[in-house]
XYZ file of C-alpha atoms in Angstrom:
333
model
C 2.131 18.007 -19.025
C 3.102 20.681 -16.524
C 5.265 19.950 -13.382
C 5.248 22.059 -10.065
C 7.139 21.323 -6.923
C 6.324 22.823 -3.526
C 6.775 22.298 0.167
C 4.227 23.030 2.635
C 2.225 21.879 5.590
C -0.686 19.690 5.290
C -2.732 18.221 8.305
C 0.472 18.019 10.404
C 2.419 16.407 7.621
C 5.439 18.256 6.200
C 4.670 17.563 2.499
C 7.293 17.643 -0.368
C 5.086 17.395 -3.566
C 5.530 17.029 -7.325
C 2.385 17.836 -9.279
C 1.776 16.378 -12.638
C -1.151 17.894 -14.516
C -2.371 16.227 -17.598
C -3.455 18.627 -20.395
C -6.134 16.479 -21.882
C -9.713 17.521 -21.245
C -11.405 15.132 -18.866
C -8.357 13.467 -17.610
C -7.368 13.050 -13.983
C -5.005 15.234 -12.201
C -2.138 13.206 -10.860
C 0.071 14.134 -7.982
C 3.235 12.589 -6.435
C 3.904 13.377 -2.905
C 6.336 12.331 -0.117
C 5.463 13.020 3.255
C 6.882 12.792 6.858
C 5.137 10.237 9.025
C 3.764 12.458 11.932
C 5.212 11.287 15.300
C 7.777 8.817 13.591
C 10.760 11.301 12.817
C 12.704 10.256 9.892
C 10.230 8.131 8.079
C 9.189 9.481 4.865
C 5.925 7.839 3.010
C 5.285 8.245 -0.629
C 2.006 8.268 -2.336
C 0.312 9.171 -5.578
C -3.064 10.963 -5.870
C -5.536 11.087 -9.011
C -8.630 13.336 -8.719
C -10.835 15.219 -11.258
C -9.573 18.499 -12.653
C -12.199 20.344 -10.611
C -12.263 18.267 -7.432
C -15.636 17.842 -5.555
C -15.677 19.333 -1.914
C -14.366 17.009 0.692
C -17.141 14.836 2.471
C -16.509 15.418 6.306
C -18.014 12.778 8.626
C -18.798 13.802 12.170
C -17.438 11.457 14.870
C -20.943 10.148 15.781
C -21.481 8.897 12.163
C -20.457 5.205 11.265
C -19.153 4.306 7.624
C -22.567 2.786 6.764
C -24.698 5.425 8.520
C -23.101 8.492 6.869
C -24.184 9.406 3.246
C -21.473 8.661 0.850
C -20.257 11.499 -1.418
C -21.771 11.307 -5.053
C -19.909 11.660 -8.190
C -21.135 13.614 -11.273
C -22.740 10.432 -12.589
C -24.507 9.874 -9.283
C -22.317 6.970 -8.125
C -20.471 6.610 -4.813
C -17.540 8.962 -4.898
C -15.785 8.013 -1.672
C -12.035 8.411 -1.958
C -10.530 5.157 -3.075
C -7.016 4.170 -1.760
C -4.894 1.364 -3.490
C -2.634 -0.779 -1.492
C 0.172 -2.830 -3.448
C 1.439 -6.263 -2.795
C 4.776 -6.664 -1.518
C 7.717 -5.591 -3.158
C 5.962 -3.324 -5.634
C 4.541 0.294 -5.294
C 2.304 2.843 -6.541
C 3.437 2.350 -9.912
C 1.409 -0.928 -10.015
C -1.752 1.085 -10.263
C -0.841 3.596 -12.931
C -3.443 2.545 -15.274
C -6.216 2.486 -12.638
C -5.512 5.755 -11.134
C -5.719 7.312 -14.472
C -9.281 6.118 -14.851
C -10.543 6.096 -11.263
C -9.273 9.679 -10.695
C -11.717 11.047 -13.523
C -14.652 11.066 -11.033
C -13.225 10.771 -7.673
C -10.208 11.062 -5.631
C -8.018 7.958 -5.987
C -4.848 7.237 -4.105
C -1.988 4.765 -4.150
C 0.389 4.221 -1.121
C 3.860 2.908 -0.827
C 4.513 0.755 2.228
C 7.442 1.795 4.515
C 10.443 -0.205 3.372
C 8.837 -0.738 -0.230
C 8.786 1.638 -3.203
C 9.582 5.067 -2.606
C 8.872 5.017 1.325
C 12.050 4.726 3.321
C 13.732 5.970 6.470
C 15.963 8.844 5.702
C 19.076 7.370 7.396
C 20.297 4.447 9.565
C 19.341 6.218 12.630
C 15.930 6.568 11.555
C 15.864 3.011 10.770
C 17.008 2.135 14.245
C 14.246 0.359 16.349
C 12.059 -0.344 13.294
C 10.199 -3.528 12.666
C 8.860 -4.120 9.284
C 5.834 -6.235 9.757
C 2.103 -5.896 9.119
C 1.298 -4.067 12.377
C 3.675 -1.176 11.268
C 2.094 -1.092 7.741
C -1.435 -1.119 9.400
C -0.423 2.046 11.636
C 1.087 3.685 8.365
C -2.288 3.263 6.600
C -4.124 4.436 9.593
C -1.964 7.611 9.844
C -2.488 8.209 6.137
C -6.444 7.930 6.284
C -6.412 10.107 9.529
C -4.023 12.954 8.128
C -4.179 13.137 4.348
C -7.808 12.015 3.971
C -8.845 13.900 7.187
C -10.472 10.743 8.563
C -12.997 10.619 5.683
C -14.358 6.932 5.216
C -12.520 5.475 1.900
C -12.838 2.370 -0.152
C -9.569 0.272 0.352
C -8.586 -1.877 -2.670
C -5.758 -4.076 -1.343
C -3.767 -6.576 -3.853
C -2.084 -9.475 -1.963
C -0.349 -7.958 1.133
C -2.343 -4.826 0.674
C -5.537 -6.808 1.152
C -4.421 -8.253 4.097
C -3.418 -4.871 5.782
C -6.601 -3.539 4.622
C -8.548 -6.096 6.575
C -6.581 -5.405 9.603
C -6.980 -1.818 9.532
C -10.854 -2.204 8.842
C -11.098 -4.385 12.215
C -9.161 -1.658 14.163
C -10.749 1.491 12.695
C -14.015 0.570 10.888
C -15.075 4.294 10.917
C -12.289 4.762 8.470
C -13.423 2.397 5.868
C -16.430 2.645 3.474
C -15.760 -0.683 1.856
C -12.938 -3.205 1.191
C -12.063 -4.678 -2.443
C -9.547 -7.390 -1.828
C -7.774 -8.664 -4.724
C -5.910 -11.988 -4.231
C -5.278 -11.043 -0.545
C -2.368 -13.147 0.951
C -4.292 -15.211 3.855
C -1.028 -15.753 5.746
C 1.808 -13.089 6.592
C 4.648 -14.474 8.662
C 4.729 -17.757 10.704
C 6.643 -16.225 13.411
C 4.844 -15.712 16.931
C 2.859 -12.391 17.503
C 5.063 -9.615 18.940
C 3.066 -9.651 22.304
C 3.912 -13.539 22.657
C 7.168 -12.356 24.817
C 7.929 -15.794 25.927
C 7.912 -17.481 22.198
C 10.881 -19.085 20.869
C 12.186 -17.039 17.971
C 14.938 -17.753 15.269
C 18.328 -16.454 16.425
C 16.396 -14.939 19.462
C 15.544 -12.073 17.514
C 12.188 -10.124 16.944
C 12.845 -8.634 13.761
C 13.513 -5.104 15.258
C 16.494 -3.394 13.508
C 19.575 -3.587 13.379
C 19.409 -7.085 12.470
C 22.253 -9.360 14.235
C 24.666 -10.694 11.928
C 23.516 -14.190 10.939
C 19.933 -13.030 10.265
C 21.161 -10.275 7.993
C 23.484 -12.686 6.019
C 20.430 -14.895 5.518
C 18.157 -11.967 4.512
C 20.679 -10.242 2.416
C 21.517 -13.263 0.391
C 18.025 -14.120 -0.286
C 17.110 -10.272 -1.152
C 19.998 -10.011 -3.565
C 18.608 -13.109 -5.582
C 15.007 -12.081 -5.469
C 15.572 -8.535 -6.628
C 17.228 -9.479 -10.012
C 14.905 -8.312 -12.593
C 15.455 -11.838 -14.385
C 14.181 -13.496 -11.190
C 11.249 -10.780 -10.837
C 10.267 -11.417 -14.480
C 10.231 -15.050 -13.855
C 7.895 -14.708 -10.698
C 5.710 -12.047 -12.910
C 5.162 -14.669 -15.537
C 3.936 -17.087 -12.762
C 1.437 -14.837 -11.445
C 0.188 -12.987 -14.409
C -2.723 -14.835 -16.202
C -2.381 -12.413 -19.024
C 1.271 -12.338 -19.849
C 0.540 -9.273 -22.101
C -0.427 -7.396 -19.174
C 3.379 -7.258 -18.072
C 4.115 -5.792 -21.195
C 1.383 -3.241 -21.094
C 2.369 -1.950 -17.573
C 6.078 -1.871 -18.848
C 4.961 0.190 -21.751
C 3.065 2.770 -19.407
C 6.175 2.936 -17.217
C 8.402 3.556 -20.080
C 6.104 6.338 -21.360
C 6.532 8.032 -17.839
C 10.093 7.595 -18.020
C 10.152 9.146 -21.465
C 8.250 12.027 -20.023
C 10.604 12.684 -17.323
C 8.361 11.840 -14.486
C 9.823 8.545 -13.229
C 9.312 5.061 -14.493
C 11.713 2.240 -15.860
C 11.780 0.367 -18.982
C 10.009 -2.553 -17.842
C 7.941 -3.709 -14.847
C 10.356 -6.098 -13.591
C 13.119 -3.136 -13.784
C 10.584 -0.730 -11.747
C 10.230 -3.505 -9.060
C 13.935 -4.029 -9.069
C 14.611 -0.094 -8.631
C 12.021 -0.050 -5.839
C 14.164 -2.797 -3.983
C 17.439 -1.088 -4.696
C 17.197 1.749 -2.011
C 19.451 2.133 0.751
C 18.166 -0.116 3.620
C 16.601 -2.649 1.207
C 18.653 -5.522 2.659
C 17.668 -4.608 6.247
C 14.244 -3.986 5.364
C 13.916 -7.325 3.811
C 15.700 -9.262 6.630
C 13.109 -7.522 9.217
C 10.074 -8.561 7.159
C 11.597 -12.164 6.404
C 11.631 -12.629 10.548
C 8.779 -10.441 11.629
C 6.038 -11.594 13.701
C 2.622 -12.437 12.470
C -0.628 -10.268 13.724
C -2.660 -11.203 16.660
C -5.512 -11.671 14.600
C -5.433 -13.746 11.242
C -6.825 -12.880 8.103
C -9.622 -15.084 8.257
C -10.522 -14.383 11.809
C -10.503 -10.563 11.097
C -12.931 -11.244 8.145
C -15.226 -13.048 10.346
C -14.933 -10.169 13.146
C -15.616 -7.637 10.439
C -18.726 -9.533 9.316
C -20.152 -9.689 12.872
C -19.885 -5.936 13.238
C -23.148 -4.044 13.821
C -22.509 -2.189 10.280
C -20.098 -4.121 8.505
C -18.363 -2.598 5.548
C -19.320 -4.236 2.276
C -16.574 -6.705 1.144
C -15.686 -7.898 -2.363
C -13.101 -10.714 -2.133
C -11.653 -11.898 -5.402
C -9.155 -14.492 -6.411
C -7.695 -15.792 -9.517
C -8.912 -19.242 -10.326
C -5.636 -20.535 -10.360
C -4.120 -18.723 -7.169
C -2.672 -21.256 -4.902
C -3.493 -19.025 -1.802
C -7.383 -19.085 -2.547
C -9.509 -18.928 0.712
C -11.893 -21.566 1.620
C -15.289 -21.705 -0.210
C -16.942 -20.297 2.891
C -15.549 -16.940 2.046
C -16.050 -17.132 -1.692
């Protein structure tokens, strides 16, 4: 496996790239990149890209085309080869999609994105963090900027797990032309109970709207909770509660261990990988902001209904585990 690093400019982003090129024939080419969020100084966004060794030419869509009216790019086997973007749940990162990217990248461009304040996406320093509010609206804006710049506005299939599914629906409602389709895997139907940010007269805990820096008392509450949750033993317990197949945790851990051995990142276990993602400078502040963040203007169910009412709605696959306590009502099954 060969590695190459470079620094270049790509569609307005300053790009710091580490390329990992598999030598096996027919395998996907995996690239890890960290980019500056354009227009948001000091915010670094990390993503992983998998693609065929001989990538198909990009399919560009004119501004007059809608996601459903434009012809989707085709793969070598004749299937839809639209770029696919994997969006992780809360507290994890691109490493959660390692196995999927290896397979999806054989015939199409496939990406995974770290949300700001999670994984490897973080402000560069305290000054860049000042004024940030880690909420669903921020992550929707991050996804929008990513699709506009890295994918050059090409419609993509968004695959969102938990929080990722919630954000994908919010983005699709605001920018439907960027979305070829939605695959929602156990999407969380609720994100925050605090009043929306635009509700300026609403009562908020400690009179704080979750914009950093945090006041002392909320920070103490958030830091204490965060310190407990990021313990690998706590994470292992939570993973055991949400994985129907407990062997899947071990399989993911083995893949991360292989990556660590090859010198390309990874940890000894999935719980440790998640704990590492939570150990970044600013993690306590980010979690505190998330804990007190306002909810979105449009709820998850309302956004799904609004998408269904569009003239050309994107196809939506909504999947929940049989025992998932957050399952949507049967009207959306």
